[in-house]
């Protein structure tokens, strides 16, 4: 019994380990359309599960960012395309299912229901020419009752559609003739007049129409106060704005607002938009979620920046600012999950880089402040303080190809790395053993990248010389296990003898490793104002 019990406990433990969620990178997966993708984000049971980014390598798609379940897009997410278009909303089994939005390459915006990736159910089109259609869809075409208003705003059609065209009962009102056509349409043309099979607001006794140099108005009017009431269309010819939907006391309360550079779908009060709404600024951004007083407010809000190709989903503050718990995918396929303040990644969370490396800890304005874990593309720990000098050099050299991005922490002390010398400088979260101060990742104004670790600082030339000689010896004998090489990689270079009251450097390169042909490793003893500093410096930087 004891052996069986022990085996049973072990089996449970094994199941727990294999089922736990990690983060990393997976390659050569398939999306819901059988296109090849790479993936970075949360992983469970060897598949995308949780929040992540699907990265495309084809000619038309950029990335999907959002929720995954068992390898498929499931939950809230957005798919961006290279031509500036997008699909967003609720996904299931790799396709949009439920409420979503689609922007076409022609600039037409659809907001409404999807089934298995096809526009099906109630939806609204706002076309690039400012015309609109709202009603029933099926398999990506108009099917059922729809209302259509052309961009010039001179007619309103309330018709039954089939296969994308008016076919069946319907109405059409023309503002110029002030004539209401009612009857049967076929292939978009009125074929016979008569009584339609359903009632329309166009036939209401309260329907009123007016056209002047300033406006076009068609819709229900409360005759007691001459204010718009019920379904109506108003076109302000002065500022080129259009309003369609349900009106109360002269104001649109639920419907569509189209202006020169924006399109809005949702509810409106005296103090602005509220409830579930969608807002599109042409070629700039698309927002959807819960509005209060004209701003996205609360959880579960989505914002797509169409210029920067970024996606934010989560909490926003009471003036639409990105603050609270959320995830954010940028144009470098980096995924930020955690807390945001005023649009900056600040607080606790984790950052998954495009190579799959992940930093968990606390952040301030996107910079790593404290680290609870650092893992590689397979979810395995990367030591922040490697045990040996060679271990550290191997880890740091392997990261160079990715610009040391996953190792960057807080901004470095400007006293040691002045702004006039470097464009940017960050403390590294991975450091060489024996370092006497923060290891630093720096980029100069010529975009040369370097990693600095000081191994001695003091006034003794003898001590500095001993440390420098030790460093040169270690580099001469180094054997590194680098990515892409089946055999250990060694260094070659000429050792320069240290000189008192002077700066000396010995330069080493990687032997027989063409992947990093511009990568250098320097042993440096630097003399400045009576003090010696011995450092190892790596990267593509060229030092005199």
XYZ file of C-alpha atoms in Angstrom:
544
model
C 0.000 0.000 0.000
C 2.813 2.386 0.800
C 4.413 1.834 -2.601
C 1.113 2.331 -4.415
C 0.381 5.492 -2.464
C 3.816 6.868 -3.221
C 3.395 6.102 -6.912
C -0.020 7.752 -6.939
C 1.366 10.920 -5.344
C 4.226 10.975 -7.855
C 1.750 10.668 -10.739
C -0.265 13.595 -9.422
C 2.888 15.671 -9.110
C 3.895 14.816 -12.668
C 0.489 15.815 -13.979
C 0.757 19.094 -12.122
C 4.158 19.860 -13.638
C 3.186 19.019 -17.210
C -0.003 21.037 -16.904
C 1.468 24.204 -15.475
C 1.579 27.454 -17.452
C 4.944 28.807 -18.591
C 5.993 31.396 -21.149
C 8.230 31.113 -24.170
C 8.339 30.764 -27.935
C 6.896 28.102 -30.245
C 7.550 27.920 -33.976
C 5.891 26.572 -37.128
C 2.348 26.385 -35.789
C -0.861 26.766 -37.824
C -3.649 29.313 -37.369
C -7.359 28.804 -38.103
C -6.759 29.358 -41.848
C -3.803 26.931 -41.945
C -1.268 29.773 -42.254
C 2.111 29.273 -40.553
C 2.777 31.279 -37.403
C 5.354 31.569 -34.659
C 4.136 32.204 -31.136
C 5.336 34.016 -28.026
C 3.380 34.121 -24.787
C 1.834 31.794 -22.239
C 2.184 28.053 -22.868
C 0.497 25.062 -21.286
C 0.830 21.405 -22.319
C 3.170 22.486 -25.120
C 0.536 24.696 -26.781
C -0.443 28.386 -26.737
C -2.768 28.796 -23.761
C -3.447 32.174 -22.202
C -2.306 35.530 -23.545
C 0.108 35.587 -26.461
C 1.110 36.825 -29.906
C 0.916 34.855 -33.161
C 3.583 36.176 -35.541
C 3.044 35.781 -39.288
C 5.714 35.506 -41.963
C 3.431 35.707 -45.019
C 2.872 38.722 -47.256
C -0.398 39.981 -45.782
C -0.750 39.365 -42.022
C 1.296 40.923 -39.195
C 0.194 39.442 -35.891
C -2.698 38.282 -33.770
C -2.531 39.333 -30.141
C -4.971 38.086 -27.563
C -6.213 34.966 -25.850
C -5.491 31.377 -26.856
C -6.946 28.024 -25.870
C -5.286 24.746 -26.865
C -3.342 26.464 -29.624
C -6.275 28.362 -31.166
C -7.415 31.986 -30.965
C -10.071 31.929 -28.229
C -11.381 34.937 -26.317
C -10.679 38.607 -26.892
C -8.052 39.488 -29.476
C -7.146 41.370 -32.647
C -5.504 40.372 -35.912
C -3.549 43.085 -37.747
C -2.678 43.027 -41.443
C 0.164 44.670 -43.335
C -2.175 46.859 -45.381
C -3.519 48.587 -42.246
C -6.664 46.502 -41.902
C -7.712 44.429 -38.894
C -10.123 41.920 -37.388
C -10.996 42.265 -33.702
C -13.460 40.896 -31.203
C -14.391 37.564 -29.664
C -12.689 34.482 -31.112
C -13.465 30.796 -30.855
C -11.522 27.917 -32.408
C -9.361 30.319 -34.386
C -12.143 32.386 -35.979
C -14.221 35.386 -34.958
C -17.401 34.199 -33.220
C -19.605 36.774 -31.533
C -19.247 40.543 -31.599
C -16.356 41.851 -33.630
C -15.076 44.446 -36.066
C -13.453 44.392 -39.496
C -11.704 47.177 -41.391
C -11.258 46.469 -45.106
C -8.436 47.722 -47.334
C -10.956 50.064 -49.006
C -11.593 51.724 -45.654
C -15.004 50.159 -44.936
C -15.672 49.447 -41.256
C -17.992 46.656 -40.130
C -19.042 46.268 -36.499
C -21.369 43.423 -35.607
C -21.769 39.674 -35.257
C -19.549 36.931 -36.680
C -20.001 33.178 -36.942
C -16.925 31.072 -37.808
C -15.152 34.139 -39.153
C -17.991 35.283 -41.408
C -20.171 38.355 -40.877
C -23.436 36.785 -39.734
C -26.198 38.324 -37.624
C -26.837 41.984 -36.821
C -24.185 44.423 -37.941
C -23.365 47.881 -39.226
C -21.240 48.974 -42.167
C -19.771 52.457 -42.367
C -18.308 52.807 -45.823
C -15.375 54.956 -46.933
C -17.718 57.286 -48.857
C -19.677 57.941 -45.592
C -22.631 55.811 -46.637
C -23.960 53.327 -44.091
C -25.863 50.089 -43.897
C -27.218 48.492 -40.757
C -29.176 45.270 -40.491
C -28.840 41.524 -41.038
C -25.846 39.665 -42.439
C -25.224 36.060 -43.421
C -21.981 34.509 -44.666
C -20.371 37.902 -45.345
C -23.285 39.351 -47.333
C -26.461 41.320 -46.650
C -29.276 38.877 -45.943
C -32.499 40.012 -44.291
C -33.805 43.433 -43.361
C -31.311 46.295 -43.757
C -31.397 50.092 -43.762
C -29.116 51.831 -46.256
C -28.270 55.538 -46.551
C -25.866 56.643 -49.313
C -23.096 59.128 -48.645
C -25.029 62.019 -50.199
C -27.811 61.352 -47.705
C -30.599 61.929 -50.237
C -32.408 58.607 -49.769
C -33.166 56.100 -47.043
C -33.915 52.489 -47.988
C -35.483 49.983 -45.592
C -35.486 46.713 -47.486
C -35.241 42.946 -47.404
C -31.951 41.748 -48.882
C -30.949 38.391 -50.365
C -27.495 37.534 -51.687
C -26.371 41.084 -51.018
C -29.094 42.847 -53.018
C -32.554 44.301 -52.352
C -34.912 41.423 -53.009
C -38.371 41.378 -51.475
C -40.487 43.860 -49.570
C -39.155 47.291 -48.821
C -39.359 51.054 -48.709
C -37.290 53.899 -50.113
C -37.725 57.589 -49.370
C -36.249 60.243 -51.680
C -35.660 63.705 -50.171
C -35.633 65.552 -53.527
C -38.959 64.202 -54.780
C -40.311 63.725 -51.238
C -41.653 60.426 -52.487
C -41.929 57.155 -50.550
C -41.672 54.050 -52.724
C -43.178 50.894 -51.241
C -43.465 47.464 -52.756
C -41.325 44.590 -54.027
C -37.722 44.853 -55.125
C -35.767 42.393 -57.231
C -32.026 42.635 -57.853
C -32.003 46.130 -56.354
C -34.853 47.485 -58.487
C -38.459 48.230 -57.522
C -40.478 45.848 -59.671
C -43.978 46.362 -58.287
C -45.666 48.855 -56.007
C -47.849 47.742 -53.170
C -47.968 47.197 -49.448
C -44.749 45.943 -47.862
C -44.882 42.940 -45.556
C -43.596 44.841 -42.489
C -43.945 48.279 -40.978
C -41.194 50.895 -41.360
C -40.446 54.183 -39.609
C -40.479 55.679 -43.125
C -44.245 55.184 -43.152
C -44.869 56.573 -39.671
C -47.433 59.386 -39.356
C -44.726 61.271 -37.444
C -42.241 61.007 -40.327
C -40.897 64.374 -41.452
C -38.397 65.332 -44.145
C -36.621 68.593 -44.845
C -33.758 69.725 -47.083
C -32.023 73.093 -47.060
C -28.582 74.541 -47.740
C -27.620 73.638 -44.170
C -29.125 70.215 -43.554
C -30.977 67.123 -44.635
C -33.411 65.593 -42.166
C -35.565 62.488 -42.506
C -37.250 60.758 -39.598
C -39.709 60.795 -36.770
C -40.586 64.111 -35.179
C -42.607 64.801 -32.033
C -45.127 67.266 -33.415
C -45.779 68.753 -29.973
C -42.275 70.236 -29.769
C -40.883 69.737 -33.309
C -37.976 67.649 -31.980
C -36.602 64.443 -33.474
C -38.140 61.398 -31.844
C -37.755 57.731 -32.813
C -35.655 56.609 -35.811
C -34.186 59.488 -37.816
C -31.330 60.633 -40.047
C -29.759 64.077 -39.794
C -27.043 65.357 -42.135
C -25.339 68.615 -41.169
C -24.088 69.950 -44.489
C -22.019 72.660 -42.813
C -19.616 70.333 -41.001
C -20.290 67.190 -43.094
C -21.487 65.166 -40.089
C -24.175 62.490 -40.241
C -26.332 61.029 -37.456
C -28.591 58.006 -37.739
C -30.441 55.960 -35.149
C -32.904 56.343 -32.335
C -33.475 59.928 -31.192
C -34.975 61.329 -28.022
C -35.984 64.970 -27.520
C -34.083 66.075 -30.599
C -30.828 64.209 -29.901
C -29.402 60.916 -31.099
C -29.357 58.504 -28.152
C -28.406 55.206 -29.823
C -26.963 54.894 -33.290
C -24.251 55.997 -35.692
C -22.269 59.228 -35.973
C -20.088 59.780 -39.039
C -17.763 62.757 -39.395
C -14.929 63.583 -41.788
C -12.295 61.612 -39.873
C -14.279 59.551 -37.350
C -17.039 56.975 -37.091
C -18.932 56.096 -33.899
C -21.439 53.344 -33.099
C -23.159 53.253 -29.716
C -25.194 55.149 -27.164
C -24.950 58.835 -26.307
C -26.095 60.978 -23.383
C -25.793 64.699 -22.745
C -22.274 64.172 -21.376
C -21.093 61.932 -24.206
C -20.850 58.267 -25.178
C -21.723 55.572 -22.659
C -22.075 51.803 -22.554
C -20.712 49.426 -25.197
C -19.451 51.530 -28.107
C -17.046 51.451 -31.032
C -15.020 54.457 -32.195
C -12.828 54.630 -35.294
C -10.514 57.479 -36.237
C -9.649 56.969 -39.872
C -6.108 55.585 -40.354
C -5.300 56.388 -36.708
C -6.949 54.049 -34.193
C -9.931 51.870 -33.365
C -11.391 51.613 -29.840
C -14.170 49.420 -28.500
C -15.464 48.788 -25.009
C -17.350 50.467 -22.217
C -17.669 54.253 -22.339
C -18.546 56.713 -19.599
C -18.765 60.438 -20.246
C -17.213 60.029 -23.693
C -14.145 58.009 -22.580
C -13.286 54.318 -22.426
C -13.608 53.469 -18.740
C -13.205 50.302 -16.683
C -12.066 46.781 -17.684
C -12.246 44.849 -20.962
C -11.496 47.728 -23.332
C -9.637 47.287 -26.617
C -7.551 49.915 -28.424
C -5.697 49.379 -31.718
C -3.149 51.971 -32.845
C -3.192 51.668 -36.630
C -0.007 53.724 -37.101
C 2.142 51.961 -34.518
C 0.474 48.550 -35.049
C -0.013 48.070 -31.308
C -2.878 46.455 -29.391
C -3.960 47.229 -25.811
C -6.631 45.292 -23.942
C -7.704 45.780 -20.351
C -8.495 48.583 -17.946
C -8.688 52.264 -18.784
C -9.089 55.206 -16.424
C -11.973 57.672 -16.303
C -10.535 59.739 -19.178
C -9.626 56.899 -21.473
C -6.037 56.579 -20.272
C -4.363 53.160 -20.255
C -4.253 52.496 -16.515
C -4.937 49.268 -14.625
C -4.530 45.577 -15.384
C -4.061 44.863 -19.073
C -1.939 43.317 -21.791
C -0.171 45.180 -24.573
C 1.436 43.928 -27.806
C 3.823 46.236 -29.632
C 5.180 46.293 -33.177
C 8.285 44.336 -32.088
C 6.124 41.351 -31.057
C 6.805 41.996 -27.389
C 4.008 41.215 -24.939
C 3.479 43.160 -21.710
C 1.067 41.655 -19.168
C 0.368 43.305 -15.828
C -0.207 46.806 -14.513
C -0.167 50.035 -16.492
C -0.156 53.671 -15.390
C -0.973 56.408 -17.885
C 0.012 54.235 -20.804
C 3.291 53.011 -19.294
C 3.985 49.470 -18.088
C 4.365 50.178 -14.362
C 3.932 47.840 -11.407
C 3.990 44.054 -11.239
C 3.742 41.849 -14.308
C 5.749 40.044 -16.937
C 7.291 40.900 -20.298
C 7.707 38.300 -23.048
C 10.168 39.269 -25.765
C 9.893 38.216 -29.408
C 12.595 35.595 -28.809
C 10.488 34.040 -26.033
C 12.609 35.194 -23.117
C 10.475 36.406 -20.215
C 11.121 38.770 -17.335
C 8.785 38.667 -14.347
C 8.947 41.284 -11.636
C 8.169 44.963 -11.220
C 8.467 47.632 -13.879
C 8.477 51.430 -14.152
C 7.600 53.056 -17.478
C 8.489 49.843 -19.260
C 11.880 49.388 -17.597
C 12.599 46.381 -15.386
C 13.125 47.416 -11.754
C 13.096 44.155 -9.787
C 13.210 40.611 -11.140
C 11.486 37.579 -9.677
C 12.406 35.332 -12.608
C 14.153 35.377 -15.972
C 13.427 32.501 -18.361
C 14.473 31.492 -21.868
C 12.367 30.625 -24.918
C 11.611 27.203 -23.437
C 10.543 28.551 -20.057
C 13.773 27.438 -18.378
C 15.462 29.748 -15.837
C 18.328 31.977 -16.943
C 20.635 32.685 -13.994
C 20.938 36.385 -13.241
C 24.209 35.740 -11.459
C 25.934 32.888 -13.341
C 28.261 30.790 -11.248
C 31.322 31.102 -13.476
C 32.869 33.734 -15.714
C 32.494 31.451 -18.766
C 28.824 30.797 -17.992
C 28.203 34.538 -17.861
C 30.112 35.244 -21.082
C 28.191 32.472 -22.871
C 24.790 33.781 -21.729
C 25.624 37.381 -22.621
C 27.136 36.482 -25.996
C 24.069 34.437 -26.936
C 21.836 37.407 -26.069
C 23.785 39.873 -28.233
C 21.923 38.795 -31.402
C 18.753 40.075 -29.728
C 20.420 43.374 -28.732
C 20.552 42.366 -25.052
C 16.891 43.502 -24.897
C 15.753 40.919 -22.345
C 18.591 41.890 -19.995
C 17.899 45.636 -19.831
C 16.852 46.948 -16.427
C 16.632 50.480 -15.039
C 18.492 53.362 -16.665
C 22.166 53.400 -15.685
C 23.894 55.995 -13.553
C 24.778 58.933 -15.802
C 27.950 59.559 -13.787
C 29.499 56.328 -15.032
C 27.916 56.430 -18.483
C 27.310 60.079 -19.439
C 24.632 60.979 -21.960
C 27.184 62.725 -24.224
C 28.974 59.392 -24.682
C 25.967 57.115 -25.094
C 22.519 57.433 -26.578
C 21.178 55.113 -23.890
C 22.528 53.063 -20.993
C 20.711 50.497 -18.836
C 21.698 48.368 -15.877
C 21.768 44.704 -16.835
C 19.703 42.200 -14.845
C 22.368 39.568 -15.679
C 25.877 40.209 -14.386
C 29.370 38.702 -14.435
C 30.508 37.076 -11.182
C 32.965 39.299 -9.330
C 31.487 42.529 -10.691
C 32.187 45.516 -8.457
C 29.226 47.597 -9.642
C 26.185 47.350 -11.924
C 26.769 45.717 -15.300
C 25.597 48.072 -18.050
C 24.178 47.741 -21.565
C 24.964 50.856 -23.617
C 24.277 52.103 -27.131
C 26.238 55.016 -28.590
C 25.082 57.613 -31.115
C 26.389 55.485 -33.980
C 24.125 52.656 -32.740
C 26.997 50.450 -31.620
C 25.930 48.185 -28.783
C 28.071 47.136 -25.831
C 27.907 45.292 -22.508
C 30.144 46.574 -19.673
C 31.151 44.801 -16.466
C 33.701 46.317 -14.071
C 35.742 43.678 -12.224
C 38.059 46.018 -10.301
C 37.995 49.665 -9.245
C 40.751 51.212 -7.138
C 43.985 53.179 -6.977
C 46.440 50.234 -6.989
C 48.068 49.586 -10.353
C 49.396 46.249 -9.125
C 45.921 45.044 -8.157
C 44.439 46.373 -11.394
C 47.202 44.742 -13.437
C 46.646 41.398 -11.737
C 42.895 41.517 -12.443
C 43.513 42.584 -16.054
C 46.015 39.745 -16.616
C 43.560 37.295 -15.065
C 40.817 38.537 -17.396
C 43.029 38.247 -20.488
C 44.010 34.719 -19.499
C 40.363 33.714 -19.014
C 39.400 35.113 -22.430
C 42.326 33.405 -24.160
C 41.237 30.055 -22.719
C 37.459 30.612 -23.069
C 35.303 27.936 -24.682
C 31.683 28.999 -25.261
C 28.629 26.890 -26.107
C 26.875 29.270 -28.486
C 23.604 28.892 -30.350
C 23.957 27.531 -33.853
C 27.373 25.991 -33.261
C 27.783 22.239 -32.872
C 31.217 22.692 -31.285
C 32.496 25.029 -28.549
C 33.552 28.471 -29.801
C 36.899 29.919 -28.716
C 38.306 33.465 -28.759
C 41.370 34.765 -30.535
C 43.282 37.985 -29.989
C 46.558 39.602 -28.998
C 47.080 40.459 -25.347
C 48.424 43.973 -24.758
C 50.603 44.520 -21.699
C 49.085 46.832 -19.094
C 50.805 50.188 -18.678
C 50.767 52.259 -15.506
C 48.872 55.572 -15.592
C 47.401 54.684 -18.990
C 44.498 52.890 -20.623
C 45.168 49.500 -22.218
C 42.837 47.179 -24.136
C 43.144 43.684 -25.524
C 40.678 42.797 -28.270
C 39.305 39.288 -28.878
C 37.048 37.911 -31.586
C 35.080 34.682 -31.942
C 36.917 31.996 -33.904
C 35.036 30.117 -36.636
C 31.654 31.595 -35.718
C 30.385 33.629 -38.662
C 26.992 34.308 -37.026
C 28.624 37.009 -34.897
C 31.398 38.256 -37.150
C 31.157 41.809 -35.800
C 31.162 40.752 -32.151
C 34.169 41.782 -30.062
C 35.273 41.103 -26.496
C 37.638 43.546 -24.811
C 39.683 43.278 -21.658
C 40.263 46.866 -20.537
C 42.323 48.538 -17.830
C 41.349 52.194 -17.769
C 43.178 54.935 -15.885
C 41.304 58.134 -15.000
C 42.190 60.766 -12.414
C 44.274 58.478 -10.216
C 41.925 55.477 -10.330
C 42.080 52.240 -12.290
C 39.065 50.361 -13.594
C 39.306 46.871 -15.094
C 36.364 45.832 -17.273
C 35.162 43.278 -19.759
C 33.334 44.946 -22.681
C 31.442 42.956 -25.314
C 29.393 43.841 -28.380
C 29.866 45.324 -31.846
C 31.505 48.449 -30.483
C 34.938 49.338 -31.863
C 37.297 50.745 -29.219
C 40.582 52.451 -30.084
